[in-house]
Tab-separated table of C-alpha atoms and ligand atoms in Angstrom:
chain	number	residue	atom	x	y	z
A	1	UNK	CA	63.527	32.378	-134.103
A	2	UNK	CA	65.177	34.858	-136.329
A	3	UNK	CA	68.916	34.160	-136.544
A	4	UNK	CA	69.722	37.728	-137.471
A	5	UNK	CA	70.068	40.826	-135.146
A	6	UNK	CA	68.515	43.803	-136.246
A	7	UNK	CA	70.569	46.674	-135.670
A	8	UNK	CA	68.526	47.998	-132.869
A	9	UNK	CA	69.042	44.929	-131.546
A	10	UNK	CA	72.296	45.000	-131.703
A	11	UNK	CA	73.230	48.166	-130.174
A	12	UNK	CA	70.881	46.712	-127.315
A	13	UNK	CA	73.146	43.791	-126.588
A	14	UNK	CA	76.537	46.180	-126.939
A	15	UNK	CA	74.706	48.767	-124.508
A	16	UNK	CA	74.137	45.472	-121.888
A	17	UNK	CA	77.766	44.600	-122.169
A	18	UNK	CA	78.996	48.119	-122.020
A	19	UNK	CA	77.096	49.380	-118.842
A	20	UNK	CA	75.468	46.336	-116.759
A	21	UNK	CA	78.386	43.666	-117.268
A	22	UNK	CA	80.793	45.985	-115.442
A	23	UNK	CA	78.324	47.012	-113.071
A	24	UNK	CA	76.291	44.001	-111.824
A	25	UNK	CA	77.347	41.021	-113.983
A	26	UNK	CA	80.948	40.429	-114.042
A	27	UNK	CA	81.733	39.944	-110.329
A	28	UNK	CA	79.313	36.369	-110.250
A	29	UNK	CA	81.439	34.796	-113.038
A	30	UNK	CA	84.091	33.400	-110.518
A	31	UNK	CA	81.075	31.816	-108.353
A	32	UNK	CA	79.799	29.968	-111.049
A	33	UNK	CA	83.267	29.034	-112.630
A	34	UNK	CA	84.066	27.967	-109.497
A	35	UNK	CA	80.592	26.012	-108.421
A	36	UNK	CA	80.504	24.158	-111.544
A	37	UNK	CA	84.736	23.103	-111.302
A	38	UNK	CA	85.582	24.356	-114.879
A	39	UNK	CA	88.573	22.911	-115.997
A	40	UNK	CA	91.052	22.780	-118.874
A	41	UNK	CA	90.214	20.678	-121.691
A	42	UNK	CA	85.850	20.771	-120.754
A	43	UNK	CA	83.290	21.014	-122.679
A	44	UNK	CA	80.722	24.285	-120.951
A	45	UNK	CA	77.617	24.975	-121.947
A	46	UNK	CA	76.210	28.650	-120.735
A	47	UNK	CA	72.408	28.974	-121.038
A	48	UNK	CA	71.048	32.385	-120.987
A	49	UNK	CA	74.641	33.399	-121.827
A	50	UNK	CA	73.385	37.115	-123.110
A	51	UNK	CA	76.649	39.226	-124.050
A	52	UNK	CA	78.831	36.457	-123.080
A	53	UNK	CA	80.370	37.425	-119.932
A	54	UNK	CA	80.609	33.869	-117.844
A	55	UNK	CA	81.581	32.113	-121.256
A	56	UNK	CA	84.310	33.656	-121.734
A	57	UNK	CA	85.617	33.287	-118.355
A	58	UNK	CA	84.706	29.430	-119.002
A	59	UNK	CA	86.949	29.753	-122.438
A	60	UNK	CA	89.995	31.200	-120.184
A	61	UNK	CA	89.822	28.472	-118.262
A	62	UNK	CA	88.766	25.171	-120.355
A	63	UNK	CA	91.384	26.506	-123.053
A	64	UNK	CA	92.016	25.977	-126.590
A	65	UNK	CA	91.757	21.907	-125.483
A	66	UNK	CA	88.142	22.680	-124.449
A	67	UNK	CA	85.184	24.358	-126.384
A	68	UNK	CA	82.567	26.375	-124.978
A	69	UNK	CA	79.207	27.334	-126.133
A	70	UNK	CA	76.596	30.043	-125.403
A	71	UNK	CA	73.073	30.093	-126.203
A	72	UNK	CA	71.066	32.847	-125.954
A	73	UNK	CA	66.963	33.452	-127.073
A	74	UNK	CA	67.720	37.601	-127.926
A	75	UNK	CA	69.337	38.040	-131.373
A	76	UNK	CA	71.229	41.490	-129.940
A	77	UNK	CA	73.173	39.272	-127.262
A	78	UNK	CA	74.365	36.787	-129.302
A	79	UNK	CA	75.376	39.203	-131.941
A	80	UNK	CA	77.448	41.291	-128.898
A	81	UNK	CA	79.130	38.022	-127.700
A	82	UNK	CA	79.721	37.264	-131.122
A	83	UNK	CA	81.427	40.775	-131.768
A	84	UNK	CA	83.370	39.988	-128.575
A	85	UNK	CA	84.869	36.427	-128.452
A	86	UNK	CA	84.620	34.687	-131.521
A	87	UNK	CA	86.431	31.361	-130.049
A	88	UNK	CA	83.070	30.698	-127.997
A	89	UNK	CA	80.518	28.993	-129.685
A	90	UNK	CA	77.452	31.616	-129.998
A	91	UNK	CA	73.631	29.919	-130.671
A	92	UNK	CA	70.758	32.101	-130.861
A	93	UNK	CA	68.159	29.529	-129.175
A	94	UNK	CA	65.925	28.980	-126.224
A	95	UNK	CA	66.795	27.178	-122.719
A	96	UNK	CA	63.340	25.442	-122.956
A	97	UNK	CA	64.474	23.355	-126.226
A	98	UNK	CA	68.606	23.368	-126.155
A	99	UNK	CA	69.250	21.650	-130.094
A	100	UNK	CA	71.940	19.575	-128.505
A	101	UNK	CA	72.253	15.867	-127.966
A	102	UNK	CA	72.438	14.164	-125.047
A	103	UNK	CA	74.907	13.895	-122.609
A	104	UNK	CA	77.198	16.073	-124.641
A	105	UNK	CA	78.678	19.214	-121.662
A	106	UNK	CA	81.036	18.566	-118.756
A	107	UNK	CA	79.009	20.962	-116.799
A	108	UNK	CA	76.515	23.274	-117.468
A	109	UNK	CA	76.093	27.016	-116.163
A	110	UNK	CA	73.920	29.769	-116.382
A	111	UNK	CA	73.929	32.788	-114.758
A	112	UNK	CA	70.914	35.063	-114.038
A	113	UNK	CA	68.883	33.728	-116.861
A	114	UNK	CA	66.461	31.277	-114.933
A	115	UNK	CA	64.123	33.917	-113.925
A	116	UNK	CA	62.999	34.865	-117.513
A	117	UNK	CA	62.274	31.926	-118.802
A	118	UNK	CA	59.132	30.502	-119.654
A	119	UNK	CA	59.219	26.966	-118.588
A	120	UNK	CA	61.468	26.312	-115.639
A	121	UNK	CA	61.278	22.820	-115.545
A	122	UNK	CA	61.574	22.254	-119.690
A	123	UNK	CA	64.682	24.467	-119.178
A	124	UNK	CA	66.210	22.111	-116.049
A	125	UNK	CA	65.069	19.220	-117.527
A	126	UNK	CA	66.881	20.207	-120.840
A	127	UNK	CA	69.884	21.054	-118.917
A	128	UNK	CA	69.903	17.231	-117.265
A	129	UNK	CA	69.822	15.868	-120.477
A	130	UNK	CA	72.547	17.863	-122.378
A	131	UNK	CA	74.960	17.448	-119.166
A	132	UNK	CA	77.333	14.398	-119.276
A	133	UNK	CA	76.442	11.682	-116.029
A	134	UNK	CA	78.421	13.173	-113.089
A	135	UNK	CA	78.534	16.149	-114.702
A	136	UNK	CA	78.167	19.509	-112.228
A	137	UNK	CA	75.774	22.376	-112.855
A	138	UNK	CA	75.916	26.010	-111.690
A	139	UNK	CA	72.860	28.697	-111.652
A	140	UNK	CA	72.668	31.989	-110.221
A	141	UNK	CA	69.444	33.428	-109.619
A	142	UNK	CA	68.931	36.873	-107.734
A	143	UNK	CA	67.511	36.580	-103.857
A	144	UNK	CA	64.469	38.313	-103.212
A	145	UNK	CA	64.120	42.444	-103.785
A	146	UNK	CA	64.348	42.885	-99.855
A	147	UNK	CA	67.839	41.482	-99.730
A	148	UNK	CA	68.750	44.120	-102.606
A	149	UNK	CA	67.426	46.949	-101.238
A	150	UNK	CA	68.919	49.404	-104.054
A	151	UNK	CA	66.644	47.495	-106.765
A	152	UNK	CA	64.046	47.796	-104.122
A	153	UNK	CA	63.956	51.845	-103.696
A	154	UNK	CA	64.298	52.005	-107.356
A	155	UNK	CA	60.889	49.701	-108.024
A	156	UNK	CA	59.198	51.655	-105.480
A	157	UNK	CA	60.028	55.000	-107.504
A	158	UNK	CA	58.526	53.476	-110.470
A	159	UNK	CA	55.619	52.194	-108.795
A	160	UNK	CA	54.821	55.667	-107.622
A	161	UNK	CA	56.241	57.956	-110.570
A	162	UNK	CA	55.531	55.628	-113.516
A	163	UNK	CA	52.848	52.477	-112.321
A	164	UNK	CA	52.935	49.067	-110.820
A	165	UNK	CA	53.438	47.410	-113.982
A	166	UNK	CA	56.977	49.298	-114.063
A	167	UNK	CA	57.517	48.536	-110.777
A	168	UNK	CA	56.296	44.518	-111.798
A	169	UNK	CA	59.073	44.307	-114.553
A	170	UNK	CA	61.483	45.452	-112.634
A	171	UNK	CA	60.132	42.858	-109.793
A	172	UNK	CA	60.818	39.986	-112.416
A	173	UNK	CA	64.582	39.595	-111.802
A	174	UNK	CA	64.085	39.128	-108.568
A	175	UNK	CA	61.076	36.481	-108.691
A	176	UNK	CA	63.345	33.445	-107.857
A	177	UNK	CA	64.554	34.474	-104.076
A	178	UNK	CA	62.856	31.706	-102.690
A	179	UNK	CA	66.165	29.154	-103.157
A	180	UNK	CA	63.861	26.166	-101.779
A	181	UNK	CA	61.512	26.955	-105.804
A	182	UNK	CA	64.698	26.677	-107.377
A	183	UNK	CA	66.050	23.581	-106.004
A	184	UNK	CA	62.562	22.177	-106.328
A	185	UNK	CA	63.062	22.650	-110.061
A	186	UNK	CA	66.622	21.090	-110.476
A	187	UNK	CA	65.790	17.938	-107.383
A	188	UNK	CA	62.352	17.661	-109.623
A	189	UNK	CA	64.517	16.639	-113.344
A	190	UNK	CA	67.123	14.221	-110.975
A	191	UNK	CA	70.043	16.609	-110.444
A	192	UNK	CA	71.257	15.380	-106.871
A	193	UNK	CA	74.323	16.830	-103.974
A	194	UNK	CA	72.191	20.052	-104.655
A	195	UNK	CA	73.651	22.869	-102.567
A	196	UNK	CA	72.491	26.582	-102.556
A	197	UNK	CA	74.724	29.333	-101.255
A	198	UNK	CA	73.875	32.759	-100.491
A	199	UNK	CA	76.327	35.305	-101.908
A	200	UNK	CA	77.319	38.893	-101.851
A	201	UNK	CA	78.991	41.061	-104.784
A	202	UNK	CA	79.325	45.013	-105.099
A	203	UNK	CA	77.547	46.905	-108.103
A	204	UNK	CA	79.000	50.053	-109.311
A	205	UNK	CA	77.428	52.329	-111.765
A	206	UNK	CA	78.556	55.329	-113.280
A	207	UNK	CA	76.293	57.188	-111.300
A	208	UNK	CA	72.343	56.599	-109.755
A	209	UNK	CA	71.161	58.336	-112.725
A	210	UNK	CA	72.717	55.785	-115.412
A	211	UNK	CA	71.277	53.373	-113.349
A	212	UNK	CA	67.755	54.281	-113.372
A	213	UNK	CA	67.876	55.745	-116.847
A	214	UNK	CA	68.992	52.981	-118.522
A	215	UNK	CA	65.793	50.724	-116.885
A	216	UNK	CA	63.845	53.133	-117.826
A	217	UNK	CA	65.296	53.161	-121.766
A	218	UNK	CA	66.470	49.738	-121.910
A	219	UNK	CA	64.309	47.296	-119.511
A	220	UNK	CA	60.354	49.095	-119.637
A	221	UNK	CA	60.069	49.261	-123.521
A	222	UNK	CA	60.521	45.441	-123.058
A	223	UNK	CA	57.228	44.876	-120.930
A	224	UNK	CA	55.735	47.815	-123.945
A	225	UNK	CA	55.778	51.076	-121.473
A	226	UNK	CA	57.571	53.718	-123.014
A	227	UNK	CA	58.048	57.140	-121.439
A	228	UNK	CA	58.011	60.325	-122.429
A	229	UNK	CA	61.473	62.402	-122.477
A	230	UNK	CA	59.672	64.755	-119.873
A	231	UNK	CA	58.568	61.609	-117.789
A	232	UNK	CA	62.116	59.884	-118.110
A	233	UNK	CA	63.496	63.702	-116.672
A	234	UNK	CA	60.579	63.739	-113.966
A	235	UNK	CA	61.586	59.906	-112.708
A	236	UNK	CA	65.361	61.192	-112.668
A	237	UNK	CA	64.524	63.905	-110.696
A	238	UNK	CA	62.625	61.757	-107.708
A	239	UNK	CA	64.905	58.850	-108.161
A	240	UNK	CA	68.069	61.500	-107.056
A	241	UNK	CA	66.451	61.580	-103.448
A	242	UNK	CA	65.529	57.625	-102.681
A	243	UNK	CA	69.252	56.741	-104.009
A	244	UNK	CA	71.696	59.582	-102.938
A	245	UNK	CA	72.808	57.448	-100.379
A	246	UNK	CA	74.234	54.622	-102.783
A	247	UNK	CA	76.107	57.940	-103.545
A	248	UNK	CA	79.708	57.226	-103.585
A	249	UNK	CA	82.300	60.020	-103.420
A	250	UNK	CA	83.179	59.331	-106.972
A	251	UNK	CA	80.375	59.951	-107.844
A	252	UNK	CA	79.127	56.825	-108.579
A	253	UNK	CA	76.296	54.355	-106.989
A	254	UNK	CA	77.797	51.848	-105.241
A	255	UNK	CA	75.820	48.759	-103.229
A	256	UNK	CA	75.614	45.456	-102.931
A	257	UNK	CA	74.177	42.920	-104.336
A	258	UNK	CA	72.632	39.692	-103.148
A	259	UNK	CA	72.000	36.225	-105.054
A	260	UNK	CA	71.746	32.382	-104.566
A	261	UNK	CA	74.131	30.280	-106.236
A	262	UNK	CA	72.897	26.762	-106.897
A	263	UNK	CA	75.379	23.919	-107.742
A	264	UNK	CA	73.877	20.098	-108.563
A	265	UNK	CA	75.312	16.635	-110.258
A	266	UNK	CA	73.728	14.411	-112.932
A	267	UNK	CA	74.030	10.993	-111.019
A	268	UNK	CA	76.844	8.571	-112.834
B	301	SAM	C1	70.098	39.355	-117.080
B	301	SAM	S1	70.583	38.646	-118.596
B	301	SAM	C2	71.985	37.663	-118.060
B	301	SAM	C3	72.926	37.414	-119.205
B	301	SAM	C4	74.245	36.760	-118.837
B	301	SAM	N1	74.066	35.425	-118.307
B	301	SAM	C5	75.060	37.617	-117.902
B	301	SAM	O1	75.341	37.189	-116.785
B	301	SAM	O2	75.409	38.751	-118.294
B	301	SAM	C6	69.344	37.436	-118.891
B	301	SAM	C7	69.480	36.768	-120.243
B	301	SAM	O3	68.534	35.694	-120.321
B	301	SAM	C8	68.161	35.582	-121.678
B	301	SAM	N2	66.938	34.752	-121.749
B	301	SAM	C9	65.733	35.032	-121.241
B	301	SAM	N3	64.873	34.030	-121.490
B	301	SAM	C10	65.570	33.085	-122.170
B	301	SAM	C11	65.232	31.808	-122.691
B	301	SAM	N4	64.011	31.294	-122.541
B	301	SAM	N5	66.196	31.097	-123.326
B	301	SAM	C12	67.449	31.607	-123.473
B	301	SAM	N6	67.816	32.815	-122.993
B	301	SAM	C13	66.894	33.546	-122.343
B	301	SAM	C14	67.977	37.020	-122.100
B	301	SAM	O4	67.956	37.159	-123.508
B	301	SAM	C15	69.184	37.667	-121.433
B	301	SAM	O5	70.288	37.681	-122.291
Protein backbone atom coordinates (compact mmCIF):
# COMPACT_ATOMS: atom_id res chain seq x y z
CA UNK A 1 0.00 0.00 0.00
CA UNK A 2 1.45 3.32 -0.84
CA UNK A 3 1.88 5.41 2.32
CA UNK A 4 1.77 8.66 0.41
CA UNK A 5 -1.32 10.62 -0.90
CA UNK A 6 -1.11 11.88 -4.19
CA UNK A 7 -2.46 15.19 -4.44
CA UNK A 8 -5.53 14.17 -6.25
CA UNK A 9 -5.94 12.09 -3.62
CA UNK A 10 -5.78 14.38 -1.30
CA UNK A 11 -8.13 16.94 -2.38
CA UNK A 12 -10.49 13.74 -2.60
CA UNK A 13 -10.35 13.07 1.10
CA UNK A 14 -10.66 17.13 1.97
CA UNK A 15 -13.73 17.23 -0.58
CA UNK A 16 -15.32 13.99 1.66
CA UNK A 17 -14.79 15.89 4.83
CA UNK A 18 -15.91 19.18 3.48
CA UNK A 19 -19.33 18.14 1.88
CA UNK A 20 -20.48 14.47 3.07
CA UNK A 21 -19.22 14.67 6.85
CA UNK A 22 -21.61 17.57 7.47
CA UNK A 23 -24.19 16.14 5.45
CA UNK A 24 -24.56 12.38 6.16
CA UNK A 25 -21.64 11.43 8.45
CA UNK A 26 -21.39 13.47 11.47
CA UNK A 27 -24.82 12.91 13.09
CA UNK A 28 -23.91 8.73 13.65
CA UNK A 29 -20.77 9.63 15.69
CA UNK A 30 -22.78 9.93 19.04
CA UNK A 31 -24.44 6.33 18.28
CA UNK A 32 -21.34 4.70 18.01
CA UNK A 33 -19.54 6.72 20.86
CA UNK A 34 -22.24 5.88 22.75
CA UNK A 35 -22.75 1.92 21.68
CA UNK A 36 -19.23 1.18 22.21
CA UNK A 37 -19.14 3.26 26.05
CA UNK A 38 -16.05 5.44 25.16
CA UNK A 39 -14.55 6.68 28.08
CA UNK A 40 -11.74 8.85 29.42
CA UNK A 41 -8.45 7.36 29.62
CA UNK A 42 -9.40 4.28 26.54
CA UNK A 43 -7.64 3.10 24.13
CA UNK A 44 -10.24 3.31 20.45
CA UNK A 45 -9.49 1.89 17.53
CA UNK A 46 -11.70 3.29 14.35
CA UNK A 47 -11.52 1.00 11.28
CA UNK A 48 -12.54 2.47 8.08
CA UNK A 49 -11.99 5.79 9.89
CA UNK A 50 -11.81 7.82 6.30
CA UNK A 51 -11.48 11.72 7.14
CA UNK A 52 -11.62 11.05 10.73
CA UNK A 53 -14.90 12.14 11.85
CA UNK A 54 -15.91 9.38 14.74
CA UNK A 55 -12.13 9.48 15.93
CA UNK A 56 -12.09 12.52 16.84
CA UNK A 57 -15.22 12.47 18.70
CA UNK A 58 -13.52 9.26 20.41
CA UNK A 59 -10.30 11.70 21.18
CA UNK A 60 -12.85 14.34 22.91
CA UNK A 61 -13.93 11.91 24.94
CA UNK A 62 -11.00 9.28 25.90
CA UNK A 63 -8.77 12.55 26.42
CA UNK A 64 -5.22 13.31 26.54
CA UNK A 65 -5.14 10.04 29.22
CA UNK A 66 -6.38 7.92 26.26
CA UNK A 67 -5.01 7.49 22.62
CA UNK A 68 -6.94 6.85 19.66
CA UNK A 69 -6.13 5.48 16.35
CA UNK A 70 -7.61 5.47 12.81
CA UNK A 71 -6.88 3.28 10.04
CA UNK A 72 -7.90 3.81 6.82
CA UNK A 73 -7.02 1.67 3.20
CA UNK A 74 -7.37 5.29 0.89
CA UNK A 75 -4.17 7.39 1.11
CA UNK A 76 -6.50 10.82 0.54
CA UNK A 77 -8.43 10.04 3.93
CA UNK A 78 -5.77 9.50 6.02
CA UNK A 79 -3.91 12.43 4.68
CA UNK A 80 -7.40 14.70 5.44
CA UNK A 81 -7.62 13.29 9.03
CA UNK A 82 -4.12 13.85 9.29
CA UNK A 83 -4.47 17.61 8.13
CA UNK A 84 -7.31 17.73 10.70
CA UNK A 85 -6.41 16.21 14.14
CA UNK A 86 -2.98 15.43 14.49
CA UNK A 87 -3.45 14.02 18.27
CA UNK A 88 -5.26 10.86 16.63
CA UNK A 89 -3.17 8.26 15.54
CA UNK A 90 -3.63 8.09 11.52
CA UNK A 91 -2.54 4.43 9.69
CA UNK A 92 -2.98 4.06 6.12
CA UNK A 93 -3.90 0.14 6.21
CA UNK A 94 -6.59 -2.36 5.51
CA UNK A 95 -9.45 -3.75 8.00
CA UNK A 96 -8.75 -7.27 6.55
CA UNK A 97 -5.02 -7.31 8.10
CA UNK A 98 -5.07 -4.51 11.14
CA UNK A 99 -0.80 -4.49 11.96
CA UNK A 100 -1.72 -4.45 15.60
CA UNK A 101 -1.20 -6.97 18.34
CA UNK A 102 -3.52 -8.63 20.16
CA UNK A 103 -5.77 -7.64 22.62
CA UNK A 104 -4.41 -4.13 22.49
CA UNK A 105 -8.14 -1.51 22.11
CA UNK A 106 -10.74 -0.95 24.83
CA UNK A 107 -13.30 -1.03 22.17
CA UNK A 108 -13.32 -0.96 18.70
CA UNK A 109 -15.63 1.13 16.22
CA UNK A 110 -16.21 1.65 12.79
CA UNK A 111 -18.61 3.45 11.15
CA UNK A 112 -19.96 2.87 7.59
CA UNK A 113 -16.89 1.12 6.42
CA UNK A 114 -18.07 -2.65 6.61
CA UNK A 115 -19.79 -2.57 3.38
CA UNK A 116 -16.62 -1.95 1.23
CA UNK A 117 -14.57 -4.25 2.36
CA UNK A 118 -13.37 -7.22 0.82
CA UNK A 119 -13.40 -9.87 3.39
CA UNK A 120 -16.03 -9.40 6.04
CA UNK A 121 -15.15 -12.01 8.19
CA UNK A 122 -11.01 -11.38 7.97
CA UNK A 123 -12.10 -7.81 8.91
CA UNK A 124 -14.43 -9.06 12.17
CA UNK A 125 -12.21 -11.58 12.93
CA UNK A 126 -9.29 -8.99 12.97
CA UNK A 127 -11.36 -6.74 15.00
CA UNK A 128 -11.87 -9.75 17.82
CA UNK A 129 -8.40 -10.12 18.02
CA UNK A 130 -7.12 -6.48 18.35
CA UNK A 131 -10.07 -5.78 21.02
CA UNK A 132 -9.09 -6.30 24.72
CA UNK A 133 -11.45 -9.48 26.47
CA UNK A 134 -14.68 -7.68 27.53
CA UNK A 135 -13.97 -5.17 25.36
CA UNK A 136 -17.29 -3.55 23.39
CA UNK A 137 -17.50 -3.03 19.65
CA UNK A 138 -19.64 -0.60 17.61
CA UNK A 139 -20.45 -0.78 13.63
CA UNK A 140 -22.75 1.12 11.63
CA UNK A 141 -23.75 -0.17 8.44
CA UNK A 142 -26.53 1.53 6.19
CA UNK A 143 -30.18 -0.42 6.10
CA UNK A 144 -31.31 -1.40 2.87
CA UNK A 145 -31.92 1.40 -0.19
CA UNK A 146 -35.81 1.07 0.46
CA UNK A 147 -35.52 2.43 3.96
CA UNK A 148 -33.49 5.49 2.35
CA UNK A 149 -35.61 6.31 -0.20
CA UNK A 150 -33.58 9.63 -1.25
CA UNK A 151 -30.46 7.28 -2.20
CA UNK A 152 -33.10 5.19 -3.79
CA UNK A 153 -34.64 7.91 -6.41
CA UNK A 154 -31.17 8.99 -6.97
CA UNK A 155 -29.91 5.18 -8.11
CA UNK A 156 -32.91 4.90 -10.12
CA UNK A 157 -31.90 8.23 -12.09
CA UNK A 158 -28.64 6.73 -12.78
CA UNK A 159 -29.90 3.52 -13.75
CA UNK A 160 -32.01 5.19 -16.37
CA UNK A 161 -29.81 8.36 -17.39
CA UNK A 162 -26.34 6.83 -16.97
CA UNK A 163 -26.62 2.55 -16.66
CA UNK A 164 -27.10 -0.10 -14.08
CA UNK A 165 -23.60 -0.29 -13.25
CA UNK A 166 -24.03 3.46 -11.90
CA UNK A 167 -26.96 2.62 -10.37
CA UNK A 168 -24.86 -0.84 -8.85
CA UNK A 169 -22.14 1.46 -7.21
CA UNK A 170 -24.29 3.51 -5.81
CA UNK A 171 -26.30 0.19 -4.56
CA UNK A 172 -22.97 -0.84 -2.70
CA UNK A 173 -23.42 1.32 0.44
CA UNK A 174 -26.40 0.00 1.01
CA UNK A 175 -25.56 -3.89 0.50
CA UNK A 176 -25.49 -4.66 4.30
CA UNK A 177 -29.40 -3.87 5.26
CA UNK A 178 -29.97 -7.26 6.08
CA UNK A 179 -28.78 -6.72 10.08
CA UNK A 180 -29.28 -10.67 10.60
CA UNK A 181 -25.65 -10.90 7.58
CA UNK A 182 -24.04 -8.61 9.79
CA UNK A 183 -24.48 -10.16 13.06
CA UNK A 184 -23.80 -13.45 11.35
CA UNK A 185 -20.35 -12.03 10.68
CA UNK A 186 -19.49 -10.63 14.23
CA UNK A 187 -21.58 -14.04 16.27
CA UNK A 188 -19.38 -16.12 13.49
CA UNK A 189 -15.50 -14.62 15.02
CA UNK A 190 -17.08 -15.03 18.97
CA UNK A 191 -18.24 -11.47 19.66
CA UNK A 192 -21.32 -12.24 22.05
CA UNK A 193 -24.48 -9.71 23.92
CA UNK A 194 -24.75 -8.75 20.13
CA UNK A 195 -27.53 -6.19 19.78
CA UNK A 196 -28.59 -4.36 16.51
CA UNK A 197 -30.60 -1.16 16.62
CA UNK A 198 -32.30 0.52 13.91
CA UNK A 199 -31.63 4.27 13.78
CA UNK A 200 -32.69 7.47 12.19
CA UNK A 201 -30.47 10.72 11.43
CA UNK A 202 -31.28 13.80 9.04
CA UNK A 203 -28.93 14.54 5.92
CA UNK A 204 -28.65 17.99 4.70
CA UNK A 205 -26.94 19.02 1.59
CA UNK A 206 -26.32 22.21 0.17
CA UNK A 207 -28.76 21.59 -2.31
CA UNK A 208 -30.10 18.18 -4.53
CA UNK A 209 -27.75 19.20 -7.10
CA UNK A 210 -24.44 19.00 -4.83
CA UNK A 211 -25.76 15.90 -3.91
CA UNK A 212 -26.01 14.15 -7.09
CA UNK A 213 -23.09 15.97 -8.64
CA UNK A 214 -20.70 15.11 -6.35
CA UNK A 215 -21.66 11.02 -6.91
CA UNK A 216 -21.44 11.59 -10.09
CA UNK A 217 -17.66 13.39 -9.81
CA UNK A 218 -16.55 11.80 -6.75
CA UNK A 219 -18.19 8.12 -6.28
CA UNK A 220 -18.60 6.73 -10.38
CA UNK A 221 -14.92 7.44 -11.45
CA UNK A 222 -14.29 4.95 -8.55
CA UNK A 223 -16.19 1.89 -10.18
CA UNK A 224 -14.13 3.56 -13.78
CA UNK A 225 -17.42 5.39 -15.38
CA UNK A 226 -16.67 8.78 -16.09
CA UNK A 227 -19.14 11.21 -17.65
CA UNK A 228 -19.08 13.63 -19.95
CA UNK A 229 -19.60 17.46 -18.77
CA UNK A 230 -22.77 17.37 -21.11
CA UNK A 231 -23.89 13.98 -19.47
CA UNK A 232 -23.08 15.23 -15.80
CA UNK A 233 -25.52 18.58 -16.99
CA UNK A 234 -28.15 16.08 -18.63
CA UNK A 235 -28.27 13.80 -15.15
CA UNK A 236 -28.65 17.27 -13.21
CA UNK A 237 -31.30 18.21 -15.20
CA UNK A 238 -33.58 14.81 -14.61
CA UNK A 239 -32.32 14.39 -11.14
CA UNK A 240 -34.10 18.19 -10.32
CA UNK A 241 -37.60 16.42 -10.86
CA UNK A 242 -37.23 12.85 -8.81
CA UNK A 243 -35.68 15.02 -5.77
CA UNK A 244 -37.49 18.47 -5.61
CA UNK A 245 -39.34 17.20 -2.91
CA UNK A 246 -36.23 16.66 -0.49
CA UNK A 247 -36.42 20.43 -1.42
CA UNK A 248 -36.15 22.38 1.68
CA UNK A 249 -37.08 26.08 1.80
CA UNK A 250 -33.47 26.90 2.19
CA UNK A 251 -32.82 25.61 -0.44
CA UNK A 252 -31.25 22.71 0.54
CA UNK A 253 -32.10 18.72 0.37
CA UNK A 254 -33.07 17.62 3.45
CA UNK A 255 -34.14 13.69 4.40
CA UNK A 256 -33.51 11.16 6.46
CA UNK A 257 -31.46 8.68 6.78
CA UNK A 258 -31.70 5.11 7.97
CA UNK A 259 -28.90 2.62 9.39
CA UNK A 260 -28.29 -0.37 11.80
CA UNK A 261 -26.09 0.10 14.59
CA UNK A 262 -24.47 -3.08 15.84
CA UNK A 263 -22.85 -3.23 19.35
CA UNK A 264 -21.00 -6.79 20.57
CA UNK A 265 -18.39 -7.91 23.55
CA UNK A 266 -15.21 -10.02 23.31
CA UNK A 267 -16.08 -12.61 26.13
CA UNK A 268 -13.64 -12.05 29.41
C1 LIG B 1 -18.25 5.96 3.61
S1 LIG B 1 -16.59 6.09 4.13
C2 LIG B 1 -16.82 6.24 5.90
C3 LIG B 1 -15.65 6.94 6.53
C4 LIG B 1 -15.81 7.30 8.00
N1 LIG B 1 -15.94 6.12 8.84
C5 LIG B 1 -16.94 8.26 8.22
O1 LIG B 1 -17.89 7.93 8.93
O2 LIG B 1 -16.88 9.38 7.66
C6 LIG B 1 -15.98 4.46 3.95
C7 LIG B 1 -14.49 4.35 4.22
O3 LIG B 1 -14.12 2.96 4.21
C8 LIG B 1 -12.79 2.90 3.74
N2 LIG B 1 -12.50 1.50 3.37
C9 LIG B 1 -13.07 0.78 2.41
N3 LIG B 1 -12.56 -0.46 2.38
C10 LIG B 1 -11.64 -0.52 3.37
C11 LIG B 1 -10.78 -1.54 3.85
N4 LIG B 1 -10.79 -2.77 3.32
N5 LIG B 1 -9.97 -1.26 4.90
C12 LIG B 1 -9.96 -0.02 5.46
N6 LIG B 1 -10.76 0.98 5.03
C13 LIG B 1 -11.59 0.74 4.01
C14 LIG B 1 -12.79 3.88 2.59
O4 LIG B 1 -11.48 4.25 2.21
C15 LIG B 1 -13.61 5.02 3.19
O5 LIG B 1 -12.78 5.95 3.82
Amino acid sequence: MNSTATQEELVAGRGYEALFVPAVFQPWTRHLIDGAGVKEGFHVLDVACGSGVLARHALSISGTSGRVVGIDSAPGMIAAAREIEPAVDWILGSAEELRFGDSVFDCIVSQFGMMFFSDRHAAASEMFRAIKPGGRLAVAVWNSIENNPAYGDIISVLDEQVSIAAGDALRLPYSLGDSKEVTGIFDHVGFTDITVETKTEQATFPSSRTMVEAELRGWLPLFDIHLTEEKIADVLVKSDGKLSKYAAQSGEAVFPTSAHILTAHKPQ
